[in-house]
Amino acid sequence: TASAWFLGLLALGSIVPGCIHYFLPDGGAEVIAGLDLGDQRALVIGAFAWMGATQIPYGLAQLAVSVRYRSLVPLFLALALIERTLAAVAGWITKGAGATHHPPEHYIAVVLAPVILIFLALSLRKKA
């Protein structure tokens, strides 16, 4: 189904950034997000590595569901919707309000949340 394929794309969207956050020397904080790490460099890089360590297995689970355990596609799309909605709210309203710089993920979360909602709705439709 289209929703399962979309979940597979979301899986790549978790695994690839997860690998970047975990394996790049700066976790992508400077070279991709453009953050000034200042005197808290080790803390920020550690936080990015921790994020990558959660993104990689989450993405692998999404991939397994999209390929093999398709009955769980709606559940995983609902989880992805919650994740991206919370990220958008934190990035633009609660935690990032008034920020002069937003990393790419802040924009991606705003765009992806409604798209995920569409594929979630499609995944819940009864088959004829």
JSON list of C-alpha atoms in Angstrom, two decimals:
[
{"chain": "A", "resi": 1, "resn": "THR", "atom": "CA", "xyz": [0.00, 0.00, 0.00]},
{"chain": "A", "resi": 2, "resn": "ALA", "atom": "CA", "xyz": [1.01, 3.62, -0.42]},
{"chain": "A", "resi": 3, "resn": "SER", "atom": "CA", "xyz": [1.05, 4.17, 3.33]},
{"chain": "A", "resi": 4, "resn": "ALA", "atom": "CA", "xyz": [3.52, 1.32, 3.85]},
{"chain": "A", "resi": 5, "resn": "TRP", "atom": "CA", "xyz": [5.78, 2.71, 1.14]},
{"chain": "A", "resi": 6, "resn": "PHE", "atom": "CA", "xyz": [5.56, 6.15, 2.73]},
{"chain": "A", "resi": 7, "resn": "LEU", "atom": "CA", "xyz": [6.50, 4.65, 6.10]},
{"chain": "A", "resi": 8, "resn": "GLY", "atom": "CA", "xyz": [9.53, 3.13, 4.36]},
{"chain": "A", "resi": 9, "resn": "LEU", "atom": "CA", "xyz": [10.55, 6.62, 3.22]},
{"chain": "A", "resi": 10, "resn": "LEU", "atom": "CA", "xyz": [10.05, 7.91, 6.77]},
{"chain": "A", "resi": 11, "resn": "ALA", "atom": "CA", "xyz": [12.31, 5.07, 7.93]},
{"chain": "A", "resi": 12, "resn": "LEU", "atom": "CA", "xyz": [15.09, 6.36, 5.69]},
{"chain": "A", "resi": 13, "resn": "GLY", "atom": "CA", "xyz": [14.33, 9.83, 7.06]},
{"chain": "A", "resi": 14, "resn": "SER", "atom": "CA", "xyz": [15.10, 8.47, 10.52]},
{"chain": "A", "resi": 15, "resn": "ILE", "atom": "CA", "xyz": [18.03, 6.16, 9.74]},
{"chain": "A", "resi": 16, "resn": "VAL", "atom": "CA", "xyz": [20.06, 8.61, 7.62]},
{"chain": "A", "resi": 17, "resn": "PRO", "atom": "CA", "xyz": [19.87, 11.56, 10.06]},
{"chain": "A", "resi": 18, "resn": "GLY", "atom": "CA", "xyz": [20.45, 9.12, 12.90]},
{"chain": "A", "resi": 19, "resn": "CYS", "atom": "CA", "xyz": [23.69, 7.98, 11.28]},
{"chain": "A", "resi": 20, "resn": "ILE", "atom": "CA", "xyz": [24.70, 11.59, 10.68]},
{"chain": "A", "resi": 21, "resn": "HIS", "atom": "CA", "xyz": [24.02, 12.51, 14.31]},
{"chain": "A", "resi": 22, "resn": "TYR", "atom": "CA", "xyz": [25.82, 9.47, 15.64]},
{"chain": "A", "resi": 23, "resn": "PHE", "atom": "CA", "xyz": [28.78, 9.12, 13.29]},
{"chain": "A", "resi": 24, "resn": "LEU", "atom": "CA", "xyz": [29.76, 12.65, 12.16]},
{"chain": "A", "resi": 25, "resn": "PRO", "atom": "CA", "xyz": [32.39, 14.20, 14.44]},
{"chain": "A", "resi": 26, "resn": "ASP", "atom": "CA", "xyz": [30.08, 17.12, 15.28]},
{"chain": "A", "resi": 27, "resn": "GLY", "atom": "CA", "xyz": [26.87, 15.12, 14.85]},
{"chain": "A", "resi": 28, "resn": "GLY", "atom": "CA", "xyz": [25.88, 17.56, 12.11]},
{"chain": "A", "resi": 29, "resn": "ALA", "atom": "CA", "xyz": [25.39, 20.33, 14.67]},
{"chain": "A", "resi": 30, "resn": "GLU", "atom": "CA", "xyz": [27.80, 22.73, 12.97]},
{"chain": "A", "resi": 31, "resn": "VAL", "atom": "CA", "xyz": [28.15, 21.45, 9.41]},
{"chain": "A", "resi": 32, "resn": "ILE", "atom": "CA", "xyz": [24.42, 20.85, 8.76]},
{"chain": "A", "resi": 33, "resn": "ALA", "atom": "CA", "xyz": [22.40, 22.68, 11.42]},
{"chain": "A", "resi": 34, "resn": "GLY", "atom": "CA", "xyz": [24.77, 25.65, 11.52]},
{"chain": "A", "resi": 35, "resn": "LEU", "atom": "CA", "xyz": [24.77, 25.82, 15.30]},
{"chain": "A", "resi": 36, "resn": "ASP", "atom": "CA", "xyz": [27.47, 27.69, 17.21]},
{"chain": "A", "resi": 37, "resn": "LEU", "atom": "CA", "xyz": [28.49, 25.13, 19.81]},
{"chain": "A", "resi": 38, "resn": "GLY", "atom": "CA", "xyz": [30.48, 27.61, 21.89]},
{"chain": "A", "resi": 39, "resn": "ASP", "atom": "CA", "xyz": [31.85, 26.35, 25.18]},
{"chain": "A", "resi": 40, "resn": "GLN", "atom": "CA", "xyz": [29.25, 23.55, 25.37]},
{"chain": "A", "resi": 41, "resn": "ARG", "atom": "CA", "xyz": [30.62, 21.68, 22.33]},
{"chain": "A", "resi": 42, "resn": "ALA", "atom": "CA", "xyz": [30.94, 18.29, 24.04]},
{"chain": "A", "resi": 43, "resn": "LEU", "atom": "CA", "xyz": [27.45, 18.54, 25.54]},
{"chain": "A", "resi": 44, "resn": "VAL", "atom": "CA", "xyz": [25.80, 19.39, 22.21]},
{"chain": "A", "resi": 45, "resn": "ILE", "atom": "CA", "xyz": [27.70, 16.69, 20.31]},
{"chain": "A", "resi": 46, "resn": "GLY", "atom": "CA", "xyz": [26.77, 14.19, 23.01]},
{"chain": "A", "resi": 47, "resn": "ALA", "atom": "CA", "xyz": [23.10, 15.16, 22.75]},
{"chain": "A", "resi": 48, "resn": "PHE", "atom": "CA", "xyz": [23.23, 14.79, 18.97]},
{"chain": "A", "resi": 49, "resn": "ALA", "atom": "CA", "xyz": [24.85, 11.34, 19.31]},
{"chain": "A", "resi": 50, "resn": "TRP", "atom": "CA", "xyz": [22.14, 10.32, 21.79]},
{"chain": "A", "resi": 51, "resn": "MET", "atom": "CA", "xyz": [19.49, 11.47, 19.31]},
{"chain": "A", "resi": 52, "resn": "GLY", "atom": "CA", "xyz": [21.14, 9.44, 16.58]},
{"chain": "A", "resi": 53, "resn": "ALA", "atom": "CA", "xyz": [21.24, 6.42, 18.86]},
{"chain": "A", "resi": 54, "resn": "THR", "atom": "CA", "xyz": [17.44, 6.62, 19.16]},
{"chain": "A", "resi": 55, "resn": "GLN", "atom": "CA", "xyz": [16.75, 7.49, 15.53]},
{"chain": "A", "resi": 56, "resn": "ILE", "atom": "CA", "xyz": [18.63, 4.51, 14.06]},
{"chain": "A", "resi": 57, "resn": "PRO", "atom": "CA", "xyz": [16.66, 1.73, 15.80]},
{"chain": "A", "resi": 58, "resn": "TYR", "atom": "CA", "xyz": [13.38, 3.65, 15.44]},
{"chain": "A", "resi": 59, "resn": "GLY", "atom": "CA", "xyz": [14.03, 3.92, 11.70]},
{"chain": "A", "resi": 60, "resn": "LEU", "atom": "CA", "xyz": [14.91, 0.23, 11.50]},
{"chain": "A", "resi": 61, "resn": "ALA", "atom": "CA", "xyz": [11.61, -0.61, 13.24]},
{"chain": "A", "resi": 62, "resn": "GLN", "atom": "CA", "xyz": [9.74, 1.63, 10.78]},
{"chain": "A", "resi": 63, "resn": "LEU", "atom": "CA", "xyz": [11.46, -0.14, 7.90]},
{"chain": "A", "resi": 64, "resn": "ALA", "atom": "CA", "xyz": [10.58, -3.60, 9.28]},
{"chain": "A", "resi": 65, "resn": "VAL", "atom": "CA", "xyz": [6.94, -2.57, 9.65]},
{"chain": "A", "resi": 66, "resn": "SER", "atom": "CA", "xyz": [6.78, -1.07, 6.15]},
{"chain": "A", "resi": 67, "resn": "VAL", "atom": "CA", "xyz": [8.21, -4.26, 4.61]},
{"chain": "A", "resi": 68, "resn": "ARG", "atom": "CA", "xyz": [7.09, -7.14, 6.81]},
{"chain": "A", "resi": 69, "resn": "TYR", "atom": "CA", "xyz": [4.62, -6.17, 9.57]},
{"chain": "A", "resi": 70, "resn": "ARG", "atom": "CA", "xyz": [2.16, -4.09, 7.59]},
{"chain": "A", "resi": 71, "resn": "SER", "atom": "CA", "xyz": [-0.69, -4.42, 10.07]},
{"chain": "A", "resi": 72, "resn": "LEU", "atom": "CA", "xyz": [1.34, -2.06, 12.29]},
{"chain": "A", "resi": 73, "resn": "VAL", "atom": "CA", "xyz": [1.63, 0.68, 9.63]},
{"chain": "A", "resi": 74, "resn": "PRO", "atom": "CA", "xyz": [-1.19, 2.82, 11.12]},
{"chain": "A", "resi": 75, "resn": "LEU", "atom": "CA", "xyz": [0.37, 2.60, 14.59]},
{"chain": "A", "resi": 76, "resn": "PHE", "atom": "CA", "xyz": [3.79, 3.64, 13.32]},
{"chain": "A", "resi": 77, "resn": "LEU", "atom": "CA", "xyz": [2.34, 6.47, 11.24]},
{"chain": "A", "resi": 78, "resn": "ALA", "atom": "CA", "xyz": [0.48, 7.68, 14.34]},
{"chain": "A", "resi": 79, "resn": "LEU", "atom": "CA", "xyz": [3.74, 7.57, 16.31]},
{"chain": "A", "resi": 80, "resn": "ALA", "atom": "CA", "xyz": [5.52, 9.48, 13.52]},
{"chain": "A", "resi": 81, "resn": "LEU", "atom": "CA", "xyz": [2.72, 12.06, 13.50]},
{"chain": "A", "resi": 82, "resn": "ILE", "atom": "CA", "xyz": [3.05, 12.58, 17.25]},
{"chain": "A", "resi": 83, "resn": "GLU", "atom": "CA", "xyz": [6.83, 12.83, 16.95]},
{"chain": "A", "resi": 84, "resn": "ARG", "atom": "CA", "xyz": [6.81, 15.38, 14.12]},
{"chain": "A", "resi": 85, "resn": "THR", "atom": "CA", "xyz": [4.00, 17.44, 15.65]},
{"chain": "A", "resi": 86, "resn": "LEU", "atom": "CA", "xyz": [5.83, 17.64, 18.98]},
{"chain": "A", "resi": 87, "resn": "ALA", "atom": "CA", "xyz": [9.05, 18.55, 17.15]},
{"chain": "A", "resi": 88, "resn": "ALA", "atom": "CA", "xyz": [7.28, 21.32, 15.21]},
{"chain": "A", "resi": 89, "resn": "VAL", "atom": "CA", "xyz": [5.64, 22.72, 18.33]},
{"chain": "A", "resi": 90, "resn": "ALA", "atom": "CA", "xyz": [8.93, 22.67, 20.24]},
{"chain": "A", "resi": 91, "resn": "GLY", "atom": "CA", "xyz": [10.91, 24.11, 17.32]},
{"chain": "A", "resi": 92, "resn": "TRP", "atom": "CA", "xyz": [8.59, 26.98, 16.53]},
{"chain": "A", "resi": 93, "resn": "ILE", "atom": "CA", "xyz": [6.38, 27.67, 19.54]},
{"chain": "A", "resi": 94, "resn": "THR", "atom": "CA", "xyz": [7.54, 26.46, 22.94]},
{"chain": "A", "resi": 95, "resn": "LYS", "atom": "CA", "xyz": [11.30, 25.85, 22.89]},
{"chain": "A", "resi": 96, "resn": "GLY", "atom": "CA", "xyz": [12.34, 27.70, 19.75]},
{"chain": "A", "resi": 97, "resn": "ALA", "atom": "CA", "xyz": [10.05, 30.72, 19.93]},
{"chain": "A", "resi": 98, "resn": "GLY", "atom": "CA", "xyz": [12.01, 33.83, 19.05]},
{"chain": "A", "resi": 99, "resn": "ALA", "atom": "CA", "xyz": [15.02, 31.87, 17.78]},
{"chain": "A", "resi": 100, "resn": "THR", "atom": "CA", "xyz": [16.96, 33.63, 15.07]},
{"chain": "A", "resi": 101, "resn": "HIS", "atom": "CA", "xyz": [18.14, 30.35, 13.57]},
{"chain": "A", "resi": 102, "resn": "HIS", "atom": "CA", "xyz": [16.24, 27.15, 12.86]},
{"chain": "A", "resi": 103, "resn": "PRO", "atom": "CA", "xyz": [17.94, 23.92, 11.79]},
{"chain": "A", "resi": 104, "resn": "PRO", "atom": "CA", "xyz": [16.55, 22.07, 8.74]},
{"chain": "A", "resi": 105, "resn": "GLU", "atom": "CA", "xyz": [14.56, 19.64, 10.91]},
{"chain": "A", "resi": 106, "resn": "HIS", "atom": "CA", "xyz": [12.34, 22.47, 12.18]},
{"chain": "A", "resi": 107, "resn": "TYR", "atom": "CA", "xyz": [11.14, 23.13, 8.61]},
{"chain": "A", "resi": 108, "resn": "ILE", "atom": "CA", "xyz": [10.88, 19.43, 7.74]},
{"chain": "A", "resi": 109, "resn": "ALA", "atom": "CA", "xyz": [8.69, 18.74, 10.78]},
{"chain": "A", "resi": 110, "resn": "VAL", "atom": "CA", "xyz": [6.18, 21.43, 9.76]},
{"chain": "A", "resi": 111, "resn": "VAL", "atom": "CA", "xyz": [5.93, 20.05, 6.23]},
{"chain": "A", "resi": 112, "resn": "LEU", "atom": "CA", "xyz": [5.89, 16.37, 7.19]},
{"chain": "A", "resi": 113, "resn": "ALA", "atom": "CA", "xyz": [3.25, 16.43, 9.93]},
{"chain": "A", "resi": 114, "resn": "PRO", "atom": "CA", "xyz": [0.28, 17.08, 7.58]},
{"chain": "A", "resi": 115, "resn": "VAL", "atom": "CA", "xyz": [1.66, 14.64, 4.98]},
{"chain": "A", "resi": 116, "resn": "ILE", "atom": "CA", "xyz": [1.94, 11.93, 7.62]},
{"chain": "A", "resi": 117, "resn": "LEU", "atom": "CA", "xyz": [-1.65, 12.68, 8.65]},
{"chain": "A", "resi": 118, "resn": "ILE", "atom": "CA", "xyz": [-2.81, 12.08, 5.06]},
{"chain": "A", "resi": 119, "resn": "PHE", "atom": "CA", "xyz": [-1.02, 8.72, 4.85]},
{"chain": "A", "resi": 120, "resn": "LEU", "atom": "CA", "xyz": [-2.32, 7.76, 8.30]},
{"chain": "A", "resi": 121, "resn": "ALA", "atom": "CA", "xyz": [-5.87, 8.45, 7.12]},
{"chain": "A", "resi": 122, "resn": "LEU", "atom": "CA", "xyz": [-5.23, 6.38, 3.97]},
{"chain": "A", "resi": 123, "resn": "SER", "atom": "CA", "xyz": [-3.88, 3.51, 6.06]},
{"chain": "A", "resi": 124, "resn": "LEU", "atom": "CA", "xyz": [-7.05, 3.47, 8.17]},
{"chain": "A", "resi": 125, "resn": "ARG", "atom": "CA", "xyz": [-9.46, 3.29, 5.23]},
{"chain": "A", "resi": 126, "resn": "LYS", "atom": "CA", "xyz": [-11.39, 0.07, 4.86]},
{"chain": "A", "resi": 127, "resn": "LYS", "atom": "CA", "xyz": [-10.42, -1.99, 1.85]},
{"chain": "A", "resi": 128, "resn": "ALA", "atom": "CA", "xyz": [-13.25, -2.65, -0.60]}
]
